[in-house]
Amino acid sequence: MDIPTQLYGIIGYPLGHSLSPLLHDHAFQKAGIPGVYLPWSLPAEKLGDFFQAVRTLPILGGNITIPHKQAAIQFMDRISAQAAAAGAINTFFWDGKELCGENTDITGFLAPLQGRRFATALVLGAGGAARAIVAGLRTLNVQRLVIANRTYETALALARDFQAQALPWEERGTLCADIVVNTTSLGMKGAQQALTPYPEAALHATRKQRDHAPLAYDIVYNPLETRFLREARAAGWECCSGLTMFVEQARAAFKIWTGTRPDAAACAALVQQALDL
Ligand code: ATR
């Protein structure tokens, strides 16, 4: 057996749920690259030490997840324009001697939306994930970009940064949007799985006012079909789960590191299989 010589990994805290090692290890194998991708559970106070290690050991790249996506920026030599807009990085890599940060969450989010136009977009939630989504939507020339969040002040602050509009959480069902994106944790496997961020009645009301099916996009991928998507589908909406975004952010990171992109269908099948277990 060949011993891998190229080291990659993901940092986050806690990291129990990450499917990235599965996906990237599979991709390295398929591409015949002697890489290994490890899960590194890393508390916030160790972030500086970690990037010191990256500059010392032969670590060629990696991913960054909650809660380090913002704080990791300070340890980079350079970050991309889209990462700067999102104020967060989820990928690091070497460009010569420079340690660089990128945000492939944006690339992943936008992947299923290529060539689409939305007049009105509603983003539910205003946390770290929402910032990348809003930055992504801004590149699609959305005419009216609206953010609703339980904590109104956070929505206001995010809206201000992107020339968007903030809407009180209680009023989120009153907006007739062409795309609604859930970036909150509502519907995620666990304690919040039975919850939805969007009123079912608003799904029906919006559908009635539109000639075409609006798009419900949930960035949650576990479960694959959240209550939000199930209700949206039943109301005649087009649906997009977080699986595509997850797979595409990983493929984009892998491309940065290796120059090749793993097969999308194989990646999706692998993740789906792991989620079904
Ligand atoms: P992430 O980085 O994944 O976005 P986060 O920054 O903790 O995580 O953001 C979680 C989002 O889910 C926030 O918008 C949060 O709303 P608040 O800003 O009011 O905390 C939202 N959220 C979490 N639980 C919620 C609930 N029960 N009802 C409504 N929104 C909720």
Coordinates of C-alpha atoms and ligand atoms in Angstrom, one line a residue:
M1 CA 0.0 0.0 0.0
D2 CA 1.3 3.5 -0.9
I3 CA 1.7 5.8 2.1
P4 CA 0.0 9.2 1.4
T5 CA 2.4 12.1 1.3
Q6 CA 0.0 15.0 0.9
L7 CA -1.7 16.2 4.0
Y8 CA -5.1 18.0 4.0
G9 CA -7.8 18.3 6.6
I10 CA -10.7 20.2 8.2
I11 CA -10.7 22.2 11.3
G12 CA -13.9 23.0 13.3
Y13 CA -15.3 22.7 16.8
P14 CA -17.1 20.5 17.4
L15 CA -16.4 18.5 14.3
G16 CA -18.4 15.3 14.8
H17 CA -20.8 15.7 11.9
S18 CA -18.3 16.5 9.0
L19 CA -18.6 14.4 5.9
S20 CA -15.7 16.2 4.2
P21 CA -13.1 13.6 5.1
L22 CA -15.2 10.9 3.4
L23 CA -15.7 12.9 0.3
H24 CA -12.1 14.2 -0.1
D25 CA -10.4 10.8 0.7
H26 CA -12.6 9.2 -1.9
A27 CA -11.7 12.0 -4.4
F28 CA -7.9 11.5 -3.7
Q29 CA -8.3 7.8 -4.3
K30 CA -10.2 8.3 -7.6
A31 CA -7.7 10.8 -8.9
G32 CA -4.8 8.6 -8.0
I33 CA -3.3 11.4 -5.8
P34 CA -1.4 10.2 -2.6
G35 CA -3.4 12.6 -0.4
V36 CA -5.1 12.1 3.0
Y37 CA -7.7 14.4 4.5
L38 CA -8.1 14.3 8.3
P39 CA -10.7 15.7 10.7
W40 CA -9.0 18.0 13.2
S41 CA -11.2 19.1 16.1
L42 CA -9.8 22.4 17.1
P43 CA -11.0 24.8 19.9
A44 CA -10.8 28.5 19.1
E45 CA -7.8 29.2 21.3
K46 CA -5.7 26.8 19.2
L47 CA -6.4 28.5 15.9
G48 CA -3.1 30.4 15.8
D49 CA -1.1 27.4 16.8
F50 CA -2.8 25.4 14.0
F51 CA -1.9 27.9 11.2
Q52 CA 1.7 27.9 12.6
A53 CA 1.7 24.2 12.2
V54 CA 0.4 24.6 8.6
R55 CA 3.4 26.8 7.9
T56 CA 5.7 24.3 9.5
L57 CA 4.4 20.9 8.4
P58 CA 3.7 19.8 4.9
I59 CA 0.0 20.6 5.1
L60 CA -1.0 21.5 1.5
G61 CA -4.5 22.7 2.2
G62 CA -7.7 22.3 4.1
N63 CA -11.2 23.4 5.0
I64 CA -12.4 25.6 7.8
T65 CA -15.8 25.2 9.4
I66 CA -17.8 26.5 12.3
P67 CA -16.8 28.4 14.4
H68 CA -13.5 29.4 12.7
K69 CA -14.6 30.7 9.3
Q70 CA -14.2 34.4 10.2
A71 CA -11.3 34.2 12.7
A72 CA -9.1 32.2 10.3
I73 CA -8.8 35.1 7.9
Q74 CA -6.2 36.9 10.1
F75 CA -3.8 34.0 9.6
M76 CA -3.9 34.2 5.8
D77 CA -1.4 36.1 3.6
R78 CA -4.1 36.7 1.1
I79 CA -7.9 36.1 0.6
S80 CA -10.0 36.3 -2.5
A81 CA -12.4 39.1 -3.2
Q82 CA -15.5 36.9 -2.7
A83 CA -14.1 35.7 0.6
A84 CA -13.5 39.3 1.6
A85 CA -17.1 40.1 0.7
A86 CA -18.4 37.2 2.8
G87 CA -16.1 38.0 5.6
A88 CA -15.3 34.3 5.9
I89 CA -13.2 31.6 4.5
N90 CA -13.9 27.8 4.3
T91 CA -10.8 26.8 2.3
F92 CA -7.1 27.4 2.6
F93 CA -4.3 26.6 0.1
W94 CA -0.8 27.5 -0.9
D95 CA 0.0 29.8 -3.8
G96 CA 3.8 29.6 -3.9
K97 CA 4.9 30.7 -0.4
E98 CA 1.6 32.5 0.3
L99 CA -1.1 30.9 2.4
C100 CA -4.4 31.9 0.8
G101 CA -8.0 31.8 1.9
E102 CA -11.1 31.2 -0.3
N103 CA -14.8 30.9 0.2
T104 CA -16.1 28.0 -1.8
D105 CA -19.4 28.0 0.1
I106 CA -20.3 30.9 -2.2
T107 CA -19.3 28.9 -5.3
G108 CA -21.2 25.9 -3.9
F109 CA -24.3 27.9 -3.2
L110 CA -24.3 29.4 -6.6
A111 CA -23.6 26.2 -8.6
P112 CA -27.3 25.1 -9.0
L113 CA -28.3 28.8 -9.7
Q114 CA -26.1 29.3 -12.8
G115 CA -28.0 31.3 -15.5
R116 CA -31.0 31.9 -13.2
R117 CA -32.4 35.4 -12.5
F118 CA -34.4 36.3 -9.4
A119 CA -36.3 39.5 -9.0
T120 CA -36.9 39.1 -5.3
A121 CA -34.8 37.0 -2.9
L122 CA -35.5 36.3 0.7
V123 CA -32.8 35.0 3.0
L124 CA -33.8 33.5 6.3
G125 CA -31.2 33.9 9.0
A126 CA -28.3 36.3 9.4
G127 CA -25.5 34.3 10.9
G128 CA -22.2 33.3 9.3
A129 CA -23.7 31.1 6.7
A130 CA -26.1 33.8 5.7
R131 CA -23.3 36.2 4.9
A132 CA -21.9 33.9 2.2
I133 CA -25.3 33.4 0.8
V134 CA -26.1 37.1 0.6
A135 CA -22.6 37.7 -1.0
G136 CA -23.5 35.0 -3.5
L137 CA -26.9 36.4 -4.3
R138 CA -25.4 39.9 -4.8
T139 CA -23.5 38.4 -7.8
L140 CA -26.8 37.3 -9.4
N141 CA -28.2 40.8 -9.9
V142 CA -31.1 40.2 -7.6
Q143 CA -33.3 43.3 -7.8
R144 CA -34.7 43.1 -4.3
L145 CA -32.7 41.3 -1.6
V146 CA -34.4 40.9 1.7
I147 CA -33.0 39.4 5.0
A148 CA -35.3 38.2 7.8
N149 CA -33.8 37.1 11.1
R150 CA -35.1 36.3 14.5
T151 CA -32.8 38.9 15.9
Y152 CA -33.7 42.0 13.8
E153 CA -30.5 43.9 14.6
T154 CA -28.4 41.2 13.1
A155 CA -30.5 41.3 9.9
L156 CA -30.1 45.0 9.8
A157 CA -26.3 44.9 10.1
L158 CA -26.0 42.3 7.4
A159 CA -28.5 44.1 5.1
R160 CA -26.4 47.3 5.6
D161 CA -23.2 45.6 4.4
F162 CA -24.8 44.4 1.2
Q163 CA -27.3 47.2 0.4
A164 CA -30.1 44.8 1.1
Q165 CA -33.3 45.2 3.1
A166 CA -34.0 43.8 6.6
L167 CA -37.5 42.4 7.4
P168 CA -38.8 41.6 10.9
W169 CA -38.9 37.8 11.4
E170 CA -42.6 37.9 12.1
E171 CA -43.2 39.5 8.6
R172 CA -41.2 37.0 6.6
G173 CA -44.3 35.3 5.3
T174 CA -45.6 38.6 3.8
L175 CA -43.0 38.9 1.1
C176 CA -43.7 37.3 -2.3
A177 CA -40.2 36.1 -3.3
D178 CA -38.9 34.2 -6.3
I179 CA -36.3 32.4 -4.1
V180 CA -36.3 31.8 -0.4
V181 CA -33.1 30.5 1.1
N182 CA -32.9 29.0 4.6
T183 CA -29.6 29.6 6.3
T184 CA -30.9 29.0 9.9
S185 CA -30.6 25.8 11.8
L186 CA -34.3 25.2 11.8
G187 CA -35.1 21.8 10.3
M188 CA -31.6 20.4 10.9
K189 CA -31.4 16.8 12.2
G190 CA -31.7 16.8 16.0
A191 CA -33.7 19.0 18.3
Q192 CA -34.8 21.4 15.5
Q193 CA -35.7 18.8 12.9
A194 CA -39.5 19.2 13.3
L195 CA -39.3 23.0 12.8
T196 CA -39.4 25.1 9.7
P197 CA -38.2 28.7 9.2
Y198 CA -41.0 29.6 6.8
P199 CA -44.8 29.6 7.2
E200 CA -46.5 26.9 5.1
A201 CA -49.4 29.4 4.3
A202 CA -46.8 31.8 2.7
L203 CA -45.6 29.0 0.4
H204 CA -49.1 28.5 -1.0
A205 CA -49.8 32.3 -1.1
T206 CA -46.6 33.0 -3.1
R207 CA -47.1 30.1 -5.5
K208 CA -50.6 31.4 -6.3
Q209 CA -49.2 34.8 -7.2
R210 CA -46.5 33.4 -9.5
D211 CA -46.7 32.0 -13.1
H212 CA -43.5 30.1 -12.5
A213 CA -42.6 27.9 -9.6
P214 CA -40.5 29.9 -7.0
L215 CA -37.4 28.2 -5.6
A216 CA -37.0 27.0 -2.0
Y217 CA -33.3 26.5 -1.3
D218 CA -32.3 25.0 2.1
I219 CA -28.6 24.9 2.8
V220 CA -29.2 22.2 5.4
Y221 CA -28.3 18.8 4.0
N222 CA -29.1 16.6 6.9
P223 CA -31.9 15.6 6.5
L224 CA -31.8 15.9 2.7
E225 CA -35.5 16.9 2.7
T226 CA -36.2 19.3 5.6
R227 CA -39.7 20.2 6.6
F228 CA -39.3 23.5 4.7
L229 CA -38.5 21.7 1.5
R230 CA -41.2 19.1 2.0
E231 CA -43.8 21.7 2.5
A232 CA -42.5 23.8 -0.4
R233 CA -42.6 20.8 -2.8
A234 CA -46.1 20.1 -1.8
A235 CA -47.0 23.7 -2.5
G236 CA -45.6 23.5 -6.0
W237 CA -42.2 25.1 -5.5
E238 CA -39.0 24.0 -7.1
C239 CA -36.6 22.7 -4.4
C240 CA -32.9 22.6 -3.9
S241 CA -31.3 20.9 -0.9
G242 CA -28.0 21.7 0.8
L243 CA -26.5 18.5 -0.7
T244 CA -25.6 20.2 -4.0
M245 CA -24.0 23.2 -2.1
F246 CA -22.1 20.8 0.1
V247 CA -20.8 18.7 -2.8
E248 CA -20.0 21.8 -4.9
Q249 CA -18.1 23.6 -2.2
A250 CA -16.0 20.4 -1.7
R251 CA -15.4 20.0 -5.5
A252 CA -14.3 23.6 -5.8
A253 CA -11.9 23.3 -2.9
F254 CA -10.5 20.0 -4.4
K255 CA -10.0 21.8 -7.7
I256 CA -8.0 24.6 -6.0
W257 CA -5.7 22.0 -4.3
T258 CA -5.2 19.5 -7.1
G259 CA -6.4 21.1 -10.4
T260 CA -9.0 18.5 -10.9
R261 CA -12.7 18.3 -9.9
P262 CA -14.1 15.0 -8.6
D263 CA -17.2 13.6 -10.2
A264 CA -20.3 15.4 -8.9
A265 CA -22.7 12.4 -9.1
A266 CA -20.2 10.1 -7.3
C267 CA -19.7 12.7 -4.5
A268 CA -23.4 13.2 -4.1
A269 CA -24.1 9.4 -3.9
L270 CA -21.3 9.0 -1.4
V271 CA -22.7 11.7 0.9
Q272 CA -26.3 10.5 0.4
Q273 CA -25.2 7.0 1.4
A274 CA -23.5 8.2 4.5
L275 CA -26.6 10.2 5.5
D276 CA -28.8 7.2 5.0
L277 CA -26.8 5.1 7.5
Ligands
ATR1 P1 -24.2 29.8 11.1 O1 -22.8 30.3 11.1 O2 -24.4 28.4 10.7 O3 -25.1 30.7 10.2 P2 -25.2 31.1 13.5 O4 -24.3 32.2 13.2 O5 -25.3 30.6 14.9 O6 -24.8 29.8 12.6 O7 -26.6 31.5 12.9 C1 -27.7 30.7 13.1 C2 -28.9 31.3 12.5 O8 -30.1 30.6 12.8 C3 -29.2 32.7 13.0 O9 -29.7 33.6 12.0 C4 -30.2 32.5 14.1 O10 -31.0 33.6 14.5 P3 -30.5 34.6 15.6 O11 -29.5 35.5 15.0 O12 -31.7 35.3 16.1 O13 -29.8 33.8 16.7 C5 -31.0 31.4 13.5 N1 -31.8 30.6 14.4 C6 -31.3 29.6 15.3 N2 -32.3 29.1 16.0 C7 -33.5 29.8 15.6 C8 -34.9 29.7 16.0 N3 -35.3 28.8 16.9 N4 -35.7 30.5 15.4 C9 -35.3 31.4 14.4 N5 -34.0 31.5 14.0 C10 -33.1 30.7 14.6

